[in-house]
XYZ file of C-alpha atoms in Angstrom:
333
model
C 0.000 0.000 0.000
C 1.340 3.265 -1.253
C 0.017 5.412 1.995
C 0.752 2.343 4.387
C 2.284 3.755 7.706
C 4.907 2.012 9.767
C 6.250 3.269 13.472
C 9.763 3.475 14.176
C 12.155 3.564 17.446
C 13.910 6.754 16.658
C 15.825 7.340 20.080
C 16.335 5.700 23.601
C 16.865 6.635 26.796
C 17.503 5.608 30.287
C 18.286 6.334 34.050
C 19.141 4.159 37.079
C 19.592 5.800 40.335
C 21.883 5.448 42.872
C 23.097 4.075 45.483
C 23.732 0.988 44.139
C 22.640 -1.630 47.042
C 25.369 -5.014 46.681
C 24.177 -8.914 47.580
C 26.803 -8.149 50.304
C 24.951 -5.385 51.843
C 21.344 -7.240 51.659
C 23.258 -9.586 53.627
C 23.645 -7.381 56.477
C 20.260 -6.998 56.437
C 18.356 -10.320 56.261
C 19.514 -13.869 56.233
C 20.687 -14.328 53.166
C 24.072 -13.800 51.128
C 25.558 -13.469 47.474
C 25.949 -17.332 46.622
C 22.038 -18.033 47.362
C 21.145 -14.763 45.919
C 23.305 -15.151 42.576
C 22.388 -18.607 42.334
C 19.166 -18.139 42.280
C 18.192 -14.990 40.105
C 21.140 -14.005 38.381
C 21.745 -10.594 40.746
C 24.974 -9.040 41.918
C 23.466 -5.650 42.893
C 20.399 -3.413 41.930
C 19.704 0.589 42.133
C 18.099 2.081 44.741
C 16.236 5.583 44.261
C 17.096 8.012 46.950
C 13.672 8.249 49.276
C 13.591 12.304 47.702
C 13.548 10.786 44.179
C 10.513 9.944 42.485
C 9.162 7.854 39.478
C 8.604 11.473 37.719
C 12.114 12.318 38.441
C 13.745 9.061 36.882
C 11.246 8.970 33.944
C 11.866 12.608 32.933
C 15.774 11.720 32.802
C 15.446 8.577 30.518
C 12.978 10.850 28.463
C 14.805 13.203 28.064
C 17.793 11.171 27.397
C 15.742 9.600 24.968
C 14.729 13.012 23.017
C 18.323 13.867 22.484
C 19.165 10.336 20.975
C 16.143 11.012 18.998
C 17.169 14.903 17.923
C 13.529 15.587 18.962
C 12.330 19.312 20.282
C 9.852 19.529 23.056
C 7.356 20.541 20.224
C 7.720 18.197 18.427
C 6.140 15.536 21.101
C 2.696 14.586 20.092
C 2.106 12.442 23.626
C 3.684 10.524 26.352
C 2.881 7.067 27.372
C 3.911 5.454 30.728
C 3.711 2.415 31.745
C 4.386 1.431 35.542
C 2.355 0.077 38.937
C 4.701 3.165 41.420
C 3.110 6.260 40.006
C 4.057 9.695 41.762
C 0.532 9.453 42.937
C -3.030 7.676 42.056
C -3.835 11.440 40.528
C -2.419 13.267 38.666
C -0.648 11.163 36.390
C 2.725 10.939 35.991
C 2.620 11.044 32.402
C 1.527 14.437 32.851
C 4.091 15.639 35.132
C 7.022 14.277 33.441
C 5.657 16.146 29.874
C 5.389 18.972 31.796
C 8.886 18.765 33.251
C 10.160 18.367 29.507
C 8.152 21.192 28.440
C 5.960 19.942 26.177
C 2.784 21.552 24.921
C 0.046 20.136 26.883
C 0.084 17.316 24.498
C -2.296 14.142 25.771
C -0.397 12.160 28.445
C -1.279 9.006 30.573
C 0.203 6.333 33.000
C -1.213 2.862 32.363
C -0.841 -0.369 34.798
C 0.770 -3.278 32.856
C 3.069 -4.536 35.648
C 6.020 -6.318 34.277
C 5.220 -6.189 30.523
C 4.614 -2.143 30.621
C 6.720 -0.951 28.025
C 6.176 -3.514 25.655
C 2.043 -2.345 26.247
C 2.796 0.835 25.777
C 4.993 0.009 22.479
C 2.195 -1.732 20.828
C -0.347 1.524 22.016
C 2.430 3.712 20.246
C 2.596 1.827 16.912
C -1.510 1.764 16.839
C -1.445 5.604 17.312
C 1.285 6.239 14.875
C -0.179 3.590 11.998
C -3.492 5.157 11.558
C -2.543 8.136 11.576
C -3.711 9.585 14.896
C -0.058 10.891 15.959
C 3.271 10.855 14.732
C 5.458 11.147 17.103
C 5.095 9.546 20.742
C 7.419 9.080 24.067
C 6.851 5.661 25.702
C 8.579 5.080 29.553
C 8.463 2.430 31.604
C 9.891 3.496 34.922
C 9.695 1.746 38.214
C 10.677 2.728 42.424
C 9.773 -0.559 43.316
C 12.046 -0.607 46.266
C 8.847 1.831 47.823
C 6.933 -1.203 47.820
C 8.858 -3.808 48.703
C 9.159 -5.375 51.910
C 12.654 -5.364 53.099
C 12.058 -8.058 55.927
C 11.214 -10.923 53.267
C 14.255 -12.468 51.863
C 12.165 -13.940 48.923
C 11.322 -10.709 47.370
C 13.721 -7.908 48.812
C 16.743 -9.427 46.952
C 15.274 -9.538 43.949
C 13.575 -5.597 42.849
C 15.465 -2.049 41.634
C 14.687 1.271 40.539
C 15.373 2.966 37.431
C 13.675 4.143 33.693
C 13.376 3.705 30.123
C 11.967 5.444 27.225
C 11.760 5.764 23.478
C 10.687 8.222 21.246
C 8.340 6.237 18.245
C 8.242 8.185 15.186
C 6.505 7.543 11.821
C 9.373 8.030 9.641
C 12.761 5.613 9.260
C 15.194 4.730 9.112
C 14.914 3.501 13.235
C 13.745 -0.134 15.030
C 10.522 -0.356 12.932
C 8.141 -1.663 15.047
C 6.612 -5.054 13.474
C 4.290 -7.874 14.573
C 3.145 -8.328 18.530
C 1.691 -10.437 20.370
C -0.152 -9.356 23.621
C -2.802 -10.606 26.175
C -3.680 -10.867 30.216
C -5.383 -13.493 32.226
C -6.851 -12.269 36.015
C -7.701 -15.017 36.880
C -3.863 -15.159 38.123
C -4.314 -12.234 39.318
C -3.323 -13.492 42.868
C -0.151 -15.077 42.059
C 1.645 -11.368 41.495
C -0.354 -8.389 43.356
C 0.057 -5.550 46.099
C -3.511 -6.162 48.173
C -3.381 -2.848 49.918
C -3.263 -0.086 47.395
C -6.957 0.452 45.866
C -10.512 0.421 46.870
C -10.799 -3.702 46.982
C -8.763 -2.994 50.124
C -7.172 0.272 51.293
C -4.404 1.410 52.890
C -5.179 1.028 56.488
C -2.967 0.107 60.208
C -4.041 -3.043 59.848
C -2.634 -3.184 55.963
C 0.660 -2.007 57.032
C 0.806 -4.368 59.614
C 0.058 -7.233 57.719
C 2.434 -6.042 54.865
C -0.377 -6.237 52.711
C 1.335 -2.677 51.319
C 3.772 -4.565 50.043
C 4.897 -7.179 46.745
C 4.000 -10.371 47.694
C 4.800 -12.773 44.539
C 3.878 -16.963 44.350
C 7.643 -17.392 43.093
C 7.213 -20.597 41.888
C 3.897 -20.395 40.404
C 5.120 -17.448 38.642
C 7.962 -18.701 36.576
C 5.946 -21.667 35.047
C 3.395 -18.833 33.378
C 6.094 -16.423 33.113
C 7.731 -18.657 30.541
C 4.909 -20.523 28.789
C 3.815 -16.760 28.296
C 6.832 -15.111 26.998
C 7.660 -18.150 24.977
C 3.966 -17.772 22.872
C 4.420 -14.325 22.912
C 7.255 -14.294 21.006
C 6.577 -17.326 18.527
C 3.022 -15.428 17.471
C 4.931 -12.168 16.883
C 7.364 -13.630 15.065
C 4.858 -15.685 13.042
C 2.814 -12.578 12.537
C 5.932 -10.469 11.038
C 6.606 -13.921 9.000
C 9.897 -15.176 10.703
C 10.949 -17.780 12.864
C 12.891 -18.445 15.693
C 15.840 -19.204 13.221
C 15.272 -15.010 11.756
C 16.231 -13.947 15.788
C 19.010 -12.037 16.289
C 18.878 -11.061 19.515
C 15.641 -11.679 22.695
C 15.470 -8.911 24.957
C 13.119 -10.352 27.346
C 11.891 -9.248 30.878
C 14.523 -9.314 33.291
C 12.836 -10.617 36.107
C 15.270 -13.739 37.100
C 18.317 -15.278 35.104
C 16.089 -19.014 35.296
C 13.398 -17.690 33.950
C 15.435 -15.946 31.185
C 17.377 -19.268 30.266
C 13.942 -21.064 30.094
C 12.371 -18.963 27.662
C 15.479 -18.457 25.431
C 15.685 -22.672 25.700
C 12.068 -22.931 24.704
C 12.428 -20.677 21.684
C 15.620 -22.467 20.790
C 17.875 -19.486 20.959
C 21.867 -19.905 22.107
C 22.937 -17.838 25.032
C 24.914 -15.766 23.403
C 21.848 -14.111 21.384
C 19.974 -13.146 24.406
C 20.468 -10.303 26.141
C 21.159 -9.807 30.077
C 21.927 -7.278 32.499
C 19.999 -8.630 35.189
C 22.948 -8.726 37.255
C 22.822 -4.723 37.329
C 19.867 -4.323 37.992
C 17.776 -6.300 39.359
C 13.903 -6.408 38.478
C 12.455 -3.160 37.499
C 9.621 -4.312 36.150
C 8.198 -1.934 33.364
C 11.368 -0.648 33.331
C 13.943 -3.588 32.236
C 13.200 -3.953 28.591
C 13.828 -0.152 28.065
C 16.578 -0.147 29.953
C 18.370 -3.245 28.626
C 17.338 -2.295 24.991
C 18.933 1.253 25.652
C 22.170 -0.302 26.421
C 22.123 -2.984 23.832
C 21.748 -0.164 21.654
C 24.241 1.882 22.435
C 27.174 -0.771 23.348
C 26.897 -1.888 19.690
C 25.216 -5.432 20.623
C 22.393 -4.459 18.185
C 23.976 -3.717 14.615
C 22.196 -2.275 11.638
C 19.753 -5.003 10.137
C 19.162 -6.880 13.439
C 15.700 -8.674 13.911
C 14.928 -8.055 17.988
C 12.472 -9.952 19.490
C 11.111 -8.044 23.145
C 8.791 -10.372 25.481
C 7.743 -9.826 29.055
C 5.241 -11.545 31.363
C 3.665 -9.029 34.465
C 1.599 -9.050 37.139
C -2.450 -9.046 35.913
C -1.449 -11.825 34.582
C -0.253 -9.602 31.442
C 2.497 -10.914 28.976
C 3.579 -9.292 25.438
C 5.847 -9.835 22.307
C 6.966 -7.489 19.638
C 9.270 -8.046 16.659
C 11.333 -4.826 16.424
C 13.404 -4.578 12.705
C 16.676 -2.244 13.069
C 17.320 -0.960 9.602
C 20.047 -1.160 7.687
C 21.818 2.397 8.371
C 23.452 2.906 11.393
């Protein structure tokens, strides 16, 4: 189709906060230490936003780091999309704030919940805006301060989350990472197996919440990494089938980088060597919305994607929500 319109990744961004909080110092903390840590989820240390620093503060950085990767000017923003379950507030959204911060010119802005798979949501909202015609050029984050809700007492979860933000700025012209077949779908049902019980009207924020730690993750480990994979696995196989490729077309799987296990898994199950998946989970922990941005930023930028690569992003959140896109890096550098 002559007039057929296509979304590109023009520009990335990201920040990660510091300090940086070491397996060594968790272990002064609760009973636990870097072998079991390591061992188990792949993570040496993870960022930790200062308790001044906010979700608005990190996303504005990796936007804005973003924009000047991009060459964009705050007019030429058309929206902002951000993903992410640690909002500034309930209301207003942080989406608005952060545009505001950038200066942009009350363009439409809004935070959505996606948990884990976030960005990759707010990817496939960007290339529906973009393709008919609606916008043309968009901001996506995913940015996370997970560390405000996580319970520091339970050895299970406190080892495992980080801070920090992503973005990219989707524009409707190449050359860029054009944007190609997804997959994407939820089941709440599951609901249960990844939430944080006090933090809505279904149950509020009360004494009694805090003292249960209802405030706080609490996460069915186990549970969680069977779906997690079975998820990202048909994620990525229907996005790839719906761009027409196979696993064999894969250059390199960015994938959620919630535990090293669950990464090896789903890279096994699509059949993909080691050394074509990407993983800085050692970094950084889990930051949720915020990984795939943030790992796609740096594969970008340290030269492990190179002009021509086929990327395949897939993530699996708490809803249940999982997602796959197929993400085409043209030819010029």
């Amino acid at each position: 189709m002559l007039n057929e319109r296509h979304a590109y990744i023009k520009g990335t961004g990201h920040f990660a906060p510091e300090p940086v909080l070491t397996n060594d110092d968790l272990s002064k903390m609760v009973d636990t230490n870097d072998e079991w840590i390591t061992s188990r989820t792949g993570i040496k240390q993870r960022h930790i936003a200062p308790d001044d620093m906010a979700n608005s503060d990190m996303s504005y950085e990796a936007a804005r780091r973003a924009m000047d990767d991009a060459g964009w000017k705050p007019e030429d923003v058309q929206a902002v999309f951000l993903g992410t379950v640690t909002p500034d507030y309930s209301f207003p959204n942080t989406a608005a704030l952060v545009a505001d911060r950038l200066g942009l010119n009350k363009v439409p802005c809004y935070d959505f919940e996606a948990g884990c798979s976030g960005f990759i949501y707010g990817l496939i909202q960007a290339k529906a805006f973009i393709t008919s015609g609606l916008l043309d050029k968009v901001i996506v984050i995913g940015a996370e301060k997970l560390t405000s809700i996580t319970d520091w007492e339970d050895r299970n979860t406190c080892v495992l989350f980080g801070d920090g933000a992503g973005a990219a700025c989707i524009g409707s012209e190449g050359p860029g990472g054009l944007l190609g077949g997804f997959h994407w779908g939820s089941d709440g049902s599951l609901g249960h197996l990844l939430d944080l019980p006090a933090s809505g009207s279904r149950q509020p924020i009360t004494h009694e919440a805090i003292d249960n730690k209802d405030n706080k993750i609490h996460m069915a480990g186990g549970e969680i990494m069977k779906s997690a994979v079975r998820a990202m696995r048909d994620s990525a196989l229907k996005a790839l089938e719906e761009d027409g490729l196979t696993y064999k077309d894969v250059n390199l799987l960015i994938s959620h980088q919630a535990n090293v296990r669950i990464i090896e898994s789903t890279a096994r199950v699509l059949r993909l060597e080691w050394k074509d998946v990407y993983v800085n989970i050692d970094q950084y922990g889990n930051t949720s919305s915020a990984s795939i941005p943030i790992a796609m930023d740096e594969a970008l930028h340290n030269g492990t994607i190179k002009p021509g690569y086929k990327v395949v992003l897939a993530a699996f959140g708490a809803g249940l929500t999982w997602g796959g896109i197929v993400v085409r890096w043209s030819d010029e550098s």
